[in-house]
Amino acid sequence: MPKRILMTAQLDVIHKSLAKMTALISKSLNNMIIALKEQDLLLADEVIEGDEQIDAMELKIEKDCILILARHQPIASDLRDVTSVFRVISDLERIGDQCADICEYIKLISQEEYVKPLVDIPQMAIECEKMINMAIRSFISKDLELAKEVLMMDNTIDDYFENIREELIEIMSKKPETVRQCTYLILIVKYLEKIADHATNISGWLIYNITGTH
Amino acid sequence: MAWGIKLRKTLIRSTIISLSILVIISGIFSYIRIKNTLIAETYADIEESLDGYIYMLENDTQSDLKQSCIDFGIYTGTRLTIIDAETGEVLGDSYNDIEAMDNHLYREEVSAAIRTGEGSSLRYSKTEKVDFVYYAKPLLYNGRQLVIRASTPLYTVKETYNSITSSMIIAILLSAVIAFFISYRYNRKVIQPIESITEFARSISKGDFGKSVYISSYDEVTKLSKALNKLSKSLKKSFDKVSTKNAQLEAILQSLSQGILVCDIEGKVQYTNDMFLNILKTETPLVNKNIYHNVFDENIYAILEELKNIKEDKLIIKSNVHFSDDTFRNYSGCFIKDKFDVKKGILLVVDDVTNIQKLERMRSVFVSNVTHELKTPITCISGYAQTLLNGALEDKENAARFINIINDESERLNLLIDDILTLSGLESTKVHVFEGKVDLTKTAQDVIELIKQKYPDKKDVNFNLEYDKNESYVMSGDSNKLKQVLINLVDNSAKHTESGSITIGLNKNENNLNLSVADTGIGIEKVHHSRIFERFYRVDKHRSRETGGTGLGLSIVKHIVLLHNGKISIDSEPGKGTRIDISFPI
């Protein structure tokens, strides 16, 4: 079936683009974490500008997917593959946006000393980064076990979120002058939590891709 | 082997066929020859009998034709027939009853005899089921035109035919036996050697070099086996060479501190060393997988993309890439080309430069810290000195205060320079075995006295020394330096403890002598623990300068402990106190 071989090759190209998009997001997350830790304005700006590249990547992959649908009319698992790529890139794009948003907040508090040394927030962000990597790896290599691991990791992120939120609320109630910064930090943590949710979604798409059920 | 059997079968078959054809052809030829000779002889025989009978009839015209025919026929053993040349009626026959015989006028030999005076033919007799030769001659007998015919069955020819056929069958059977024999010999001499050579060649292709095959057969086969043995040996030699080289290369690549990856332009990984996986923090081996599917690293992708788009040789470098876990990496990539300048793949090298980067940072931080730390007292001194010069000298009360401050600050400056010198002295000293013996119990007691004198106002702090009185805590070391360790630690504790206790603990086990200084002071947050021993690192920047620290105390402690081959660790919690543990090997 030469037609299907051609389509498989094109799906491969899409997977490659997906990897590139993930790498870009990984880089954004990475720079975002450093910017947060070191209060680096320039790096935060870099992340915000880098979001355009991610958006362009999303459009490119979307176009490729539509071309496959139009040219090859894939069926069954191939169809699920293409449609789940659609969903995954929109999740990835959202992650990119959230990274940029976090960087906006980092910029807002970059000139002041943190209320406490940041340990848990960067750690949580690193975990998020790991989750996204694992989710995409599981998606591309169709590794169901890895996808389930990602779903499990979401609980850890939720724990992080709760702990950090409570801690920040406590700091706020003790030192009212830190309310502004703490609020921003809580927003950042909330964004991180959303990023982890998107990673979970991606793994969900893989499970749909393989099993056909949600 | 299949083809061996096939070859043998073909051999047998063709031998049998060719031998059989030979036998059949020679059989046919000899049969025809013998048959012709026999027929010619028979003709001569019956002609003789016929001539004899005709002669007898010519001389004796009175005898009964019918009877004489029978008599003469029996006498010569030849069948004689007398036929009326005009009517074709049979007048006498030596063999058959004439009444039963039909008209013989149109028999080939009879009509030929009437026309030409002589006739002969060879016919198959249906009644006798055998070939008959006939010979006929005309005779004028008592005015009657007769034809006398002699004939004899060719039994001898048939017998010859049968015997030749049977001997031919025997010959064919014999040829089969010969064919088997030849094929057996051929098998032993040619096929079996070829088969074992084939097996040998197959084992070589499977990578089992260095074996030999010994064949004694025809020259050609022996030559082939010798050539193959030579091939096998030289293959083994070069393979050994290659595998040794490979092992060397693998060892070199694995021992490198850089991560190495070899992949094709599409990202399919051909080789990685363990360091590569280590640096990239991937557990799964990447060989034979696609890098795009397993590692999401923008830097690697960027290098691959860039290499894809350029024609010329170029090393693409991305240096000092900062990662969120505070590591730094250098990436570089280039093409791998063979000697014909054909691109064979891509070589990626990843180097973890975190330590270099850290040192670089520490150095610049150190320089800026030193400048800052030196600058502060100097600014202070010069400020007060200028104030004094500008007239404050007259104001006795303030002048004394200012001069005191100048004195304090220059004292601090002195301390700072001393510490820096101590530290750089320690850094340039190598670990060695100390000759002198130090009694830590005594040193600890001295230090406690010293600190108590230094802080006379710390009445609420209990200084304790805990140790087992039956043990001796003597170690080899530099007594001044070890004393410095204790002074710095206890002094730090005293500075940060308003009330409570400071305890120096000594204990000993088989391998180590342990020294600890614990206080119940303000404690240190966990984030600082890893950096507390760095030079000029201050937990609380404002507070510690007030208490007169240089920021080098713990760094000096760490260096002295390392100089004594010891280990140092910190355990602290804000509000609960700090405990420093040092252990020296005995």
mmCIF file of C-alpha atoms in Angstrom, chain B residues 219-462:
data_model
loop_
_atom_site.group_PDB
_atom_site.id
_atom_site.type_symbol
_atom_site.label_atom_id
_atom_site.label_comp_id
_atom_site.label_asym_id
_atom_site.label_seq_id
_atom_site.Cartn_x
_atom_site.Cartn_y
_atom_site.Cartn_z
ATOM 1 C CA ASP B 219 44.256 -30.286 -7.233
ATOM 2 C CA GLU B 220 41.667 -27.634 -7.991
ATOM 3 C CA VAL B 221 39.617 -28.383 -4.912
ATOM 4 C CA THR B 222 42.678 -28.531 -2.700
ATOM 5 C CA LYS B 223 43.803 -25.197 -4.102
ATOM 6 C CA LEU B 224 40.380 -23.720 -3.360
ATOM 7 C CA SER B 225 40.468 -24.994 0.208
ATOM 8 C CA LYS B 226 43.963 -23.599 0.694
ATOM 9 C CA ALA B 227 42.891 -20.222 -0.644
ATOM 10 C CA LEU B 228 39.906 -20.256 1.704
ATOM 11 C CA ASN B 229 42.099 -21.143 4.677
ATOM 12 C CA LYS B 230 44.312 -18.219 3.811
ATOM 13 C CA LEU B 231 41.271 -15.962 3.518
ATOM 14 C CA SER B 232 39.985 -17.144 6.869
ATOM 15 C CA LYS B 233 43.310 -16.493 8.532
ATOM 16 C CA SER B 234 43.713 -13.025 7.079
ATOM 17 C CA LEU B 235 40.092 -12.259 7.941
ATOM 18 C CA LYS B 236 40.698 -13.312 11.501
ATOM 19 C CA LYS B 237 43.803 -11.181 11.620
ATOM 20 C CA SER B 238 42.080 -8.076 10.342
ATOM 21 C CA PHE B 239 38.983 -8.781 12.395
ATOM 22 C CA ASP B 240 41.089 -9.103 15.535
ATOM 23 C CA LYS B 241 42.792 -5.878 14.626
ATOM 24 C CA VAL B 242 39.460 -4.147 14.097
ATOM 25 C CA SER B 243 37.939 -5.508 17.282
ATOM 26 C CA THR B 244 40.972 -4.499 19.329
ATOM 27 C CA LYS B 245 40.724 -1.052 17.796
ATOM 28 C CA ASN B 246 37.014 -1.017 18.488
ATOM 29 C CA ALA B 247 37.562 -1.985 22.095
ATOM 30 C CA GLN B 248 40.177 0.726 22.457
ATOM 31 C CA LEU B 249 37.890 3.263 20.865
ATOM 32 C CA GLU B 250 34.972 2.198 23.026
ATOM 33 C CA ALA B 251 37.134 2.480 26.141
ATOM 34 C CA ILE B 252 38.311 5.917 25.069
ATOM 35 C CA LEU B 253 34.799 7.100 24.283
ATOM 36 C CA GLN B 254 33.400 5.716 27.522
ATOM 37 C CA SER B 255 36.128 7.264 29.633
ATOM 38 C CA LEU B 256 35.618 10.712 28.162
ATOM 39 C CA SER B 257 34.015 13.251 30.411
ATOM 40 C CA GLN B 258 32.083 14.511 27.404
ATOM 41 C CA GLY B 259 28.923 12.933 26.078
ATOM 42 C CA ILE B 260 29.269 11.591 22.558
ATOM 43 C CA LEU B 261 26.427 10.896 20.159
ATOM 44 C CA VAL B 262 26.637 9.677 16.585
ATOM 45 C CA CYS B 263 23.513 9.820 14.487
ATOM 46 C CA ASP B 264 22.449 10.178 10.883
ATOM 47 C CA ILE B 265 21.012 13.344 9.405
ATOM 48 C CA GLU B 266 17.463 12.210 10.227
ATOM 49 C CA GLY B 267 18.374 11.767 13.858
ATOM 50 C CA LYS B 268 18.653 7.991 14.037
ATOM 51 C CA VAL B 269 21.160 7.268 16.756
ATOM 52 C CA GLN B 270 24.068 4.987 15.954
ATOM 53 C CA TYR B 271 26.186 5.400 19.033
ATOM 54 C CA THR B 272 26.171 7.102 22.402
ATOM 55 C CA ASN B 273 28.542 6.758 25.271
ATOM 56 C CA ASP B 274 27.160 6.452 28.780
ATOM 57 C CA MET B 275 28.248 9.975 29.594
ATOM 58 C CA PHE B 276 25.886 11.332 26.957
ATOM 59 C CA LEU B 277 22.918 9.653 28.606
ATOM 60 C CA ASN B 278 24.218 10.821 31.972
ATOM 61 C CA ILE B 279 24.503 14.440 30.964
ATOM 62 C CA LEU B 280 21.138 14.435 29.208
ATOM 63 C CA LYS B 281 19.599 12.562 32.147
ATOM 64 C CA THR B 282 17.942 9.908 30.019
ATOM 65 C CA GLU B 283 17.858 6.396 31.326
ATOM 66 C CA THR B 284 16.793 4.614 28.155
ATOM 67 C CA PRO B 285 19.549 3.689 25.736
ATOM 68 C CA LEU B 286 19.158 5.661 22.528
ATOM 69 C CA VAL B 287 20.993 3.445 20.045
ATOM 70 C CA ASN B 288 18.832 2.616 17.026
ATOM 71 C CA LYS B 289 16.175 5.026 18.175
ATOM 72 C CA ASN B 290 15.408 8.428 16.794
ATOM 73 C CA ILE B 291 16.766 11.293 18.809
ATOM 74 C CA TYR B 292 13.709 13.337 17.844
ATOM 75 C CA HIS B 293 11.456 10.803 19.519
ATOM 76 C CA ASN B 294 13.350 10.503 22.757
ATOM 77 C CA VAL B 295 15.232 13.649 23.648
ATOM 78 C CA PHE B 296 13.542 17.004 23.455
ATOM 79 C CA ASP B 297 16.531 19.253 23.489
ATOM 80 C CA GLU B 298 16.277 22.415 21.458
ATOM 81 C CA ASN B 299 20.058 22.765 21.334
ATOM 82 C CA ILE B 300 20.567 19.360 19.739
ATOM 83 C CA TYR B 301 17.771 20.004 17.274
ATOM 84 C CA ALA B 302 19.209 23.376 16.390
ATOM 85 C CA ILE B 303 22.606 21.828 15.681
ATOM 86 C CA LEU B 304 21.050 19.074 13.554
ATOM 87 C CA GLU B 305 18.958 21.564 11.603
ATOM 88 C CA GLU B 306 21.916 23.830 11.052
ATOM 89 C CA LEU B 307 24.080 20.950 9.849
ATOM 90 C CA LYS B 308 21.298 19.919 7.496
ATOM 91 C CA ASN B 309 21.347 23.323 5.872
ATOM 92 C CA ILE B 310 25.058 23.886 5.431
ATOM 93 C CA LYS B 311 27.300 22.404 2.783
ATOM 94 C CA GLU B 312 30.796 23.095 4.047
ATOM 95 C CA ASP B 313 32.577 21.592 7.020
ATOM 96 C CA LYS B 314 31.789 23.506 10.120
ATOM 97 C CA LEU B 315 31.792 22.892 13.818
ATOM 98 C CA ILE B 316 28.630 24.230 15.336
ATOM 99 C CA ILE B 317 28.958 25.203 18.940
ATOM 100 C CA LYS B 318 26.468 26.262 21.550
ATOM 101 C CA SER B 319 28.284 27.082 24.713
ATOM 102 C CA ASN B 320 27.288 27.642 28.306
ATOM 103 C CA VAL B 321 23.647 26.744 27.915
ATOM 104 C CA HIS B 322 22.071 27.296 31.295
ATOM 105 C CA PHE B 323 19.584 24.727 32.593
ATOM 106 C CA SER B 324 16.964 25.013 35.233
ATOM 107 C CA ASP B 325 18.738 22.547 37.525
ATOM 108 C CA ASP B 326 21.694 24.976 37.566
ATOM 109 C CA THR B 327 23.796 22.976 35.213
ATOM 110 C CA PHE B 328 25.625 24.355 32.227
ATOM 111 C CA ARG B 329 26.339 22.474 29.045
ATOM 112 C CA ASN B 330 28.381 23.019 25.932
ATOM 113 C CA TYR B 331 27.050 21.494 22.726
ATOM 114 C CA SER B 332 29.005 21.024 19.545
ATOM 115 C CA GLY B 333 28.232 19.155 16.377
ATOM 116 C CA CYS B 334 29.913 18.386 13.086
ATOM 117 C CA PHE B 335 29.770 15.977 10.179
ATOM 118 C CA ILE B 336 31.550 12.664 10.152
ATOM 119 C CA LYS B 337 33.077 12.113 6.734
ATOM 120 C CA ASP B 338 34.816 9.133 5.245
ATOM 121 C CA LYS B 339 38.000 9.382 3.211
ATOM 122 C CA PHE B 340 36.041 10.111 0.058
ATOM 123 C CA ASP B 341 34.511 13.143 1.740
ATOM 124 C CA VAL B 342 31.098 11.526 1.865
ATOM 125 C CA LYS B 343 28.969 12.493 4.847
ATOM 126 C CA LYS B 344 28.496 9.443 7.026
ATOM 127 C CA GLY B 345 26.654 10.965 9.941
ATOM 128 C CA ILE B 346 26.729 13.582 12.613
ATOM 129 C CA LEU B 347 28.878 13.724 15.691
ATOM 130 C CA LEU B 348 27.445 15.532 18.675
ATOM 131 C CA VAL B 349 29.498 16.286 21.741
ATOM 132 C CA VAL B 350 27.884 17.459 24.951
ATOM 133 C CA ASP B 351 30.012 18.697 27.771
ATOM 134 C CA ASP B 352 28.821 19.371 31.283
ATOM 135 C CA VAL B 353 30.601 22.599 32.170
ATOM 136 C CA THR B 354 28.709 23.256 35.397
ATOM 137 C CA ASN B 355 31.847 23.061 37.509
ATOM 138 C CA ILE B 356 33.864 25.354 35.283
ATOM 139 C CA GLN B 357 30.961 27.760 35.174
ATOM 140 C CA LYS B 358 30.565 27.555 38.941
ATOM 141 C CA LEU B 359 34.274 28.239 39.485
ATOM 142 C CA GLU B 360 34.076 31.105 37.072
ATOM 143 C CA ARG B 361 31.133 32.516 38.954
ATOM 144 C CA MET B 362 32.735 31.912 42.327
ATOM 145 C CA ARG B 363 35.861 33.678 41.209
ATOM 146 C CA SER B 364 34.043 36.741 40.015
ATOM 147 C CA VAL B 365 31.857 36.724 43.119
ATOM 148 C CA PHE B 366 34.969 36.316 45.243
ATOM 149 C CA VAL B 367 36.723 39.225 43.601
ATOM 150 C CA SER B 368 33.711 41.473 43.932
ATOM 151 C CA ASN B 369 33.222 40.307 47.523
ATOM 152 C CA VAL B 370 36.829 40.909 48.454
ATOM 153 C CA THR B 371 36.704 44.349 46.935
ATOM 154 C CA HIS B 372 33.468 45.084 48.701
ATOM 155 C CA GLU B 373 34.633 43.714 52.028
ATOM 156 C CA LEU B 374 37.907 45.642 51.852
ATOM 157 C CA LYS B 375 36.216 48.747 50.650
ATOM 158 C CA THR B 376 33.771 48.991 53.545
ATOM 159 C CA PRO B 377 36.307 49.466 56.372
ATOM 160 C CA ILE B 378 38.520 51.613 54.188
ATOM 161 C CA THR B 379 35.639 53.946 53.339
ATOM 162 C CA CYS B 380 34.845 54.090 57.008
ATOM 163 C CA ILE B 381 38.430 54.798 58.032
ATOM 164 C CA SER B 382 38.997 57.421 55.380
ATOM 165 C CA GLY B 383 35.616 59.039 56.162
ATOM 166 C CA TYR B 384 36.378 59.427 59.876
ATOM 167 C CA ALA B 385 39.976 60.427 59.200
ATOM 168 C CA GLN B 386 38.754 63.190 56.897
ATOM 169 C CA THR B 387 36.238 64.336 59.478
ATOM 170 C CA LEU B 388 39.042 64.500 61.994
ATOM 171 C CA LEU B 389 41.245 66.423 59.576
ATOM 172 C CA ASN B 390 38.431 68.848 58.868
ATOM 173 C CA GLY B 391 38.406 69.962 62.468
ATOM 174 C CA ALA B 392 36.768 67.240 64.466
ATOM 175 C CA LEU B 393 40.144 66.704 66.098
ATOM 176 C CA GLU B 394 39.416 69.696 68.332
ATOM 177 C CA ASP B 395 36.221 68.072 69.613
ATOM 178 C CA LYS B 396 37.930 65.842 72.140
ATOM 179 C CA GLU B 397 34.965 63.665 72.946
ATOM 180 C CA ASN B 398 34.018 62.895 69.341
ATOM 181 C CA ALA B 399 37.627 62.667 68.267
ATOM 182 C CA ALA B 400 38.206 59.857 70.718
ATOM 183 C CA ARG B 401 35.075 58.070 69.442
ATOM 184 C CA PHE B 402 36.136 58.543 65.822
ATOM 185 C CA ILE B 403 39.622 57.304 66.494
ATOM 186 C CA ASN B 404 38.141 54.298 68.245
ATOM 187 C CA ILE B 405 36.046 53.581 65.175
ATOM 188 C CA ILE B 406 39.088 53.980 62.945
ATOM 189 C CA ASN B 407 40.924 51.585 65.225
ATOM 190 C CA ASP B 408 38.068 49.065 65.118
ATOM 191 C CA GLU B 409 37.789 49.262 61.388
ATOM 192 C CA SER B 410 41.501 48.899 60.786
ATOM 193 C CA GLU B 411 41.420 45.948 63.189
ATOM 194 C CA ARG B 412 38.655 44.433 61.046
ATOM 195 C CA LEU B 413 40.628 45.143 57.922
ATOM 196 C CA ASN B 414 43.546 43.385 59.495
ATOM 197 C CA LEU B 415 41.413 40.408 60.435
ATOM 198 C CA LEU B 416 39.983 40.250 56.955
ATOM 199 C CA ILE B 417 43.380 40.319 55.299
ATOM 200 C CA ASP B 418 44.599 37.707 57.764
ATOM 201 C CA ASP B 419 41.647 35.486 56.890
ATOM 202 C CA ILE B 420 42.153 35.924 53.185
ATOM 203 C CA LEU B 421 45.817 35.096 53.584
ATOM 204 C CA THR B 422 45.000 32.076 55.740
ATOM 205 C CA LEU B 423 42.517 30.879 53.196
ATOM 206 C CA SER B 424 44.793 31.264 50.220
ATOM 207 C CA GLY B 425 47.559 29.629 52.244
ATOM 208 C CA LEU B 426 45.235 26.715 52.989
ATOM 209 C CA GLU B 427 44.149 26.450 49.398
ATOM 210 C CA SER B 428 47.684 26.145 48.163
ATOM 211 C CA THR B 429 48.599 23.527 50.778
ATOM 212 C CA LYS B 430 48.190 19.933 49.795
ATOM 213 C CA VAL B 431 46.821 17.210 52.011
ATOM 214 C CA HIS B 432 49.684 15.592 53.846
ATOM 215 C CA VAL B 433 50.416 13.598 56.956
ATOM 216 C CA PHE B 434 50.968 15.859 59.930
ATOM 217 C CA GLU B 435 53.795 15.021 62.258
ATOM 218 C CA GLY B 436 52.500 16.716 65.376
ATOM 219 C CA LYS B 437 49.904 15.268 67.762
ATOM 220 C CA VAL B 438 46.951 17.292 68.918
ATOM 221 C CA ASP B 439 44.859 16.571 71.982
ATOM 222 C CA LEU B 440 41.418 17.762 70.977
ATOM 223 C CA THR B 441 40.119 17.659 74.557
ATOM 224 C CA LYS B 442 42.642 20.199 75.675
ATOM 225 C CA THR B 443 42.187 22.313 72.579
ATOM 226 C CA ALA B 444 38.426 22.357 73.130
ATOM 227 C CA GLN B 445 38.849 23.418 76.751
ATOM 228 C CA ASP B 446 41.229 26.217 75.715
ATOM 229 C CA VAL B 447 38.822 27.406 73.034
ATOM 230 C CA ILE B 448 35.880 27.487 75.424
ATOM 231 C CA GLU B 449 37.881 29.623 77.857
ATOM 232 C CA LEU B 450 38.929 31.914 75.007
ATOM 233 C CA ILE B 451 35.393 32.440 73.757
ATOM 234 C CA LYS B 452 34.068 32.951 77.253
ATOM 235 C CA GLN B 453 36.577 35.750 77.679
ATOM 236 C CA LYS B 454 35.708 37.210 74.305
ATOM 237 C CA TYR B 455 32.004 37.393 75.105
ATOM 238 C CA PRO B 456 31.838 38.282 78.793
ATOM 239 C CA ASP B 457 28.240 39.480 78.404
ATOM 240 C CA LYS B 458 26.903 36.061 77.273
ATOM 241 C CA LYS B 459 25.928 34.972 80.762
ATOM 242 C CA ASP B 460 22.873 33.006 79.565
ATOM 243 C CA VAL B 461 24.900 30.715 77.390
ATOM 244 C CA ASN B 462 26.286 27.475 78.798
#
